[in-house]
Amino acid sequence: MLMSSSRIQIISDDITRLPVDAIVNAANRSLLGGGGVDGAIHRAAGPELLAECRALGGCEIGQAKLTHGYRLPARYVIHTVGPVWQGGDRGEPELLVSCYHHSLRLAAERGIRTIAFPAISCGVYGYPLEAAAHIAVREVRNFLASDDQIGMVYLVGFSRDVCQVYEQALQKM
Ligand code: AR6
């Protein structure tokens, strides 16, 4: 098994373009689409994605559900619902940890080998980027340390700035 840190890669890209086994969606509890990365994923996947999501009955904050990727290059979409930042003492860190953990566990259970995460909660949900990047890197590393199913986890920054924060978080670990 490769060392866990060599199975984490930070990339600057549009997550909807990545030919990985699964991309993660930063969704809301309805799972019926929205703005940001959620809107981009639904646009790129096509209406079949919304139809499958309708049958899922929503998703709790910190949990994750899997659908097909339809017109996306990715085979699957793992929809997770991040916390809205409310100052940090309303369980937000634990809920964000839970998003990464449940998404990775679901991926491993489904035999997924390559998975890409956006910066969950770091857009309209307002989670401070440095704190969220620290959680993302730590949780992915912890998971990979005891998993040999997933071969590569991509942490996707939509801009170079986000990637820089991820790189700093990775160096600090
Ligand atoms: N590829 C990669 N990253 C992206 C892309 C993309 N195509 N588009 C945006 N990002 P956000 P949240 C980045 O707001 O904060 C939706 O309406 C973006 O720059 O998409 O978890 C849902 O329906 C930011 O760094 O998600 C929910 O209601 C990160 O993805 C709500 O927003 C997350 O930003 C979820 O809010």
Short mmCIF file of C-alpha atoms and ligand atoms in Angstrom, two decimals:
data_model
loop_
_atom_site.label_atom_id
_atom_site.label_comp_id
_atom_site.label_asym_id
_atom_site.label_seq_id
_atom_site.Cartn_x
_atom_site.Cartn_y
_atom_site.Cartn_z
CA MET A 1 0.00 0.00 0.00
CA LEU A 2 1.29 3.50 -0.85
CA MET A 3 1.85 5.87 2.04
CA SER A 4 -1.35 7.77 2.81
CA SER A 5 0.15 11.19 1.98
CA SER A 6 1.22 10.03 -1.48
CA ARG A 7 -2.41 9.19 -2.16
CA ILE A 8 -3.58 12.80 -1.68
CA GLN A 9 -3.28 15.25 -4.53
CA ILE A 10 -4.29 18.90 -4.58
CA ILE A 11 -5.50 20.18 -7.92
CA SER A 12 -6.99 23.37 -9.29
CA ASP A 13 -9.82 22.48 -11.64
CA ASP A 14 -13.54 22.34 -12.28
CA ILE A 15 -14.57 19.15 -10.48
CA THR A 16 -17.19 18.35 -13.14
CA ARG A 17 -14.41 17.73 -15.68
CA LEU A 18 -12.50 15.10 -13.73
CA PRO A 19 -12.41 11.51 -15.02
CA VAL A 20 -12.38 9.91 -11.57
CA ASP A 21 -14.54 7.09 -10.18
CA ALA A 22 -16.48 9.51 -7.97
CA ILE A 23 -16.79 13.23 -7.37
CA VAL A 24 -18.24 14.58 -4.14
CA ASN A 25 -21.02 17.14 -4.25
CA ALA A 26 -21.37 19.85 -1.58
CA ALA A 27 -25.15 19.58 -1.58
CA ASN A 28 -27.98 20.77 0.68
CA ARG A 29 -30.38 18.61 2.68
CA SER A 30 -32.95 18.42 -0.13
CA LEU A 31 -30.42 16.93 -2.59
CA LEU A 32 -32.43 18.68 -5.30
CA GLY A 33 -29.68 20.96 -6.56
CA GLY A 34 -28.65 24.54 -5.86
CA GLY A 35 -25.86 26.97 -6.72
CA GLY A 36 -22.08 26.63 -6.52
CA VAL A 37 -20.54 23.25 -7.13
CA ASP A 38 -23.95 21.58 -6.67
CA GLY A 39 -25.45 23.58 -9.55
CA ALA A 40 -22.41 22.87 -11.74
CA ILE A 41 -22.62 19.12 -11.08
CA HIS A 42 -26.34 18.96 -11.87
CA ARG A 43 -25.88 20.98 -15.07
CA ALA A 44 -23.05 18.76 -16.26
CA ALA A 45 -24.69 15.46 -15.25
CA GLY A 46 -28.06 16.25 -16.82
CA PRO A 47 -31.65 15.78 -15.64
CA GLU A 48 -31.23 12.07 -14.88
CA LEU A 49 -29.20 13.05 -11.82
CA LEU A 50 -32.06 15.12 -10.39
CA ALA A 51 -34.46 12.25 -11.04
CA GLU A 52 -32.27 9.83 -9.07
CA CYS A 53 -31.80 12.39 -6.28
CA ARG A 54 -35.57 12.87 -5.93
CA ALA A 55 -35.90 9.22 -4.93
CA LEU A 56 -33.31 9.53 -2.14
CA GLY A 57 -35.49 11.53 0.24
CA GLY A 58 -32.82 14.10 1.14
CA CYS A 59 -29.73 13.74 3.30
CA GLU A 60 -28.83 14.84 6.83
CA ILE A 61 -25.95 17.21 7.53
CA GLY A 62 -22.73 15.22 7.86
CA GLN A 63 -24.12 12.19 5.98
CA ALA A 64 -23.54 11.06 2.38
CA LYS A 65 -25.50 9.34 -0.40
CA LEU A 66 -24.36 7.94 -3.73
CA THR A 67 -25.82 8.30 -7.23
CA HIS A 68 -24.63 7.64 -10.74
CA GLY A 69 -22.75 10.37 -12.60
CA TYR A 70 -24.76 10.20 -15.86
CA ARG A 71 -23.20 12.66 -18.36
CA LEU A 72 -20.26 13.46 -16.09
CA PRO A 73 -16.89 11.85 -16.79
CA ALA A 74 -17.10 10.59 -13.19
CA ARG A 75 -18.97 7.31 -12.76
CA TYR A 76 -20.56 8.25 -9.43
CA VAL A 77 -21.50 11.32 -7.43
CA ILE A 78 -21.34 11.17 -3.64
CA HIS A 79 -23.64 13.85 -2.25
CA THR A 80 -22.79 15.13 1.20
CA VAL A 81 -24.28 18.03 3.15
CA GLY A 82 -21.83 20.28 4.94
CA PRO A 83 -22.66 22.46 7.94
CA VAL A 84 -23.48 26.16 7.63
CA TRP A 85 -20.81 28.09 9.56
CA GLN A 86 -22.35 29.74 12.60
CA GLY A 87 -19.22 30.71 14.51
CA GLY A 88 -17.76 27.27 15.14
CA ASP A 89 -19.41 26.30 18.42
CA ARG A 90 -22.54 24.73 16.96
CA GLY A 91 -20.94 21.41 16.06
CA GLU A 92 -19.65 22.59 12.68
CA PRO A 93 -16.18 20.95 12.92
CA GLU A 94 -17.63 17.56 13.90
CA LEU A 95 -20.19 17.75 11.10
CA LEU A 96 -17.54 18.62 8.52
CA VAL A 97 -15.38 15.72 9.75
CA SER A 98 -18.43 13.51 9.36
CA CYS A 99 -18.92 14.62 5.72
CA TYR A 100 -15.40 13.50 4.79
CA HIS A 101 -15.61 10.32 6.81
CA HIS A 102 -18.98 9.17 5.48
CA SER A 103 -18.10 10.07 1.88
CA LEU A 104 -14.87 8.08 2.05
CA ARG A 105 -16.51 5.14 3.76
CA LEU A 106 -19.24 5.01 1.13
CA ALA A 107 -16.62 5.21 -1.62
CA ALA A 108 -14.57 2.39 -0.14
CA GLU A 109 -17.68 0.22 0.29
CA ARG A 110 -18.53 0.73 -3.39
CA GLY A 111 -15.06 -0.20 -4.61
CA ILE A 112 -14.24 3.35 -5.70
CA ARG A 113 -10.53 3.88 -6.25
CA THR A 114 -10.30 7.55 -7.22
CA ILE A 115 -12.37 10.30 -5.63
CA ALA A 116 -12.37 14.11 -5.82
CA PHE A 117 -13.65 16.48 -3.13
CA PRO A 118 -14.56 20.16 -3.50
CA ALA A 119 -14.01 22.45 -0.49
CA ILE A 120 -17.22 21.38 1.28
CA SER A 121 -18.99 24.24 3.13
CA CYS A 122 -16.39 26.81 2.00
CA GLY A 123 -18.66 28.68 -0.43
CA VAL A 124 -22.12 29.97 0.53
CA TYR A 125 -22.03 27.96 3.76
CA GLY A 126 -19.21 30.23 4.94
CA TYR A 127 -16.83 27.78 6.65
CA PRO A 128 -13.40 29.45 7.12
CA LEU A 129 -11.13 27.99 4.47
CA GLU A 130 -8.02 27.32 6.56
CA ALA A 131 -9.96 25.46 9.24
CA ALA A 132 -11.87 23.46 6.63
CA ALA A 133 -8.68 22.60 4.71
CA HIS A 134 -7.08 21.33 7.90
CA ILE A 135 -10.06 19.05 8.56
CA ALA A 136 -10.12 17.83 4.94
CA VAL A 137 -6.44 16.90 4.91
CA ARG A 138 -6.52 15.31 8.37
CA GLU A 139 -9.63 13.23 7.73
CA VAL A 140 -8.48 12.01 4.33
CA ARG A 141 -5.10 11.05 5.76
CA ASN A 142 -6.58 9.27 8.75
CA PHE A 143 -8.93 7.34 6.51
CA LEU A 144 -6.23 6.33 4.03
CA ALA A 145 -3.95 5.18 6.83
CA SER A 146 -6.29 2.25 7.49
CA ASP A 147 -7.70 1.75 3.98
CA ASP A 148 -6.14 0.13 0.95
CA GLN A 149 -9.18 0.35 -1.33
CA ILE A 150 -8.92 4.00 -2.35
CA GLY A 151 -5.90 4.71 -4.53
CA MET A 152 -6.08 8.50 -4.87
CA VAL A 153 -8.00 11.34 -3.26
CA TYR A 154 -8.04 14.67 -5.08
CA LEU A 155 -8.71 17.82 -3.06
CA VAL A 156 -9.98 20.24 -5.68
CA GLY A 157 -9.60 23.99 -5.32
CA PHE A 158 -11.67 25.98 -7.77
CA SER A 159 -9.04 28.71 -7.59
CA ARG A 160 -5.27 28.78 -7.00
CA ASP A 161 -5.88 30.52 -3.64
CA VAL A 162 -7.85 27.56 -2.34
CA CYS A 163 -5.13 25.16 -3.54
CA GLN A 164 -2.49 27.17 -1.69
CA VAL A 165 -4.41 26.85 1.55
CA TYR A 166 -4.71 23.09 1.00
CA GLU A 167 -0.99 22.82 0.28
CA GLN A 168 -0.18 24.66 3.51
CA ALA A 169 -2.50 22.35 5.45
CA LEU A 170 -0.84 19.30 3.90
CA GLN A 171 2.66 20.57 4.75
CA LYS A 172 1.70 21.24 8.36
CA MET A 173 0.59 17.62 8.94
N1 AR6 B 1 -15.51 22.66 -9.16
C1 AR6 B 1 -14.82 22.68 -7.98
N2 AR6 B 1 -15.12 23.51 -6.96
C2 AR6 B 1 -16.16 24.36 -7.14
C3 AR6 B 1 -16.92 24.40 -8.33
C4 AR6 B 1 -16.56 23.50 -9.36
N3 AR6 B 1 -17.22 23.46 -10.53
N4 AR6 B 1 -17.88 25.35 -8.19
C5 AR6 B 1 -17.72 25.90 -6.97
N5 AR6 B 1 -16.67 25.31 -6.33
P1 AR6 B 1 -20.39 25.89 -2.55
P2 AR6 B 1 -21.13 25.02 0.19
C6 AR6 B 1 -16.13 25.57 -4.99
O1 AR6 B 1 -21.01 27.23 -2.31
O2 AR6 B 1 -20.41 26.17 0.80
C7 AR6 B 1 -25.27 25.10 -2.95
O3 AR6 B 1 -26.26 25.98 -3.36
C8 AR6 B 1 -16.41 26.92 -4.37
O4 AR6 B 1 -15.52 27.90 -4.89
O5 AR6 B 1 -20.67 25.23 -3.83
O6 AR6 B 1 -20.95 23.66 0.79
C9 AR6 B 1 -25.84 23.83 -2.33
O7 AR6 B 1 -27.06 23.45 -2.92
C10 AR6 B 1 -16.16 26.64 -2.90
O8 AR6 B 1 -14.76 26.71 -2.61
O9 AR6 B 1 -20.84 24.82 -1.38
C11 AR6 B 1 -26.00 24.22 -0.90
O10 AR6 B 1 -27.23 24.89 -0.68
C12 AR6 B 1 -16.61 25.19 -2.74
O11 AR6 B 1 -16.73 24.67 -4.07
C13 AR6 B 1 -24.86 25.17 -0.65
O12 AR6 B 1 -24.52 25.71 -1.91
C14 AR6 B 1 -17.94 25.00 -2.04
O13 AR6 B 1 -18.82 26.06 -2.35
C15 AR6 B 1 -23.63 24.43 -0.13
O14 AR6 B 1 -22.66 25.39 0.22
#
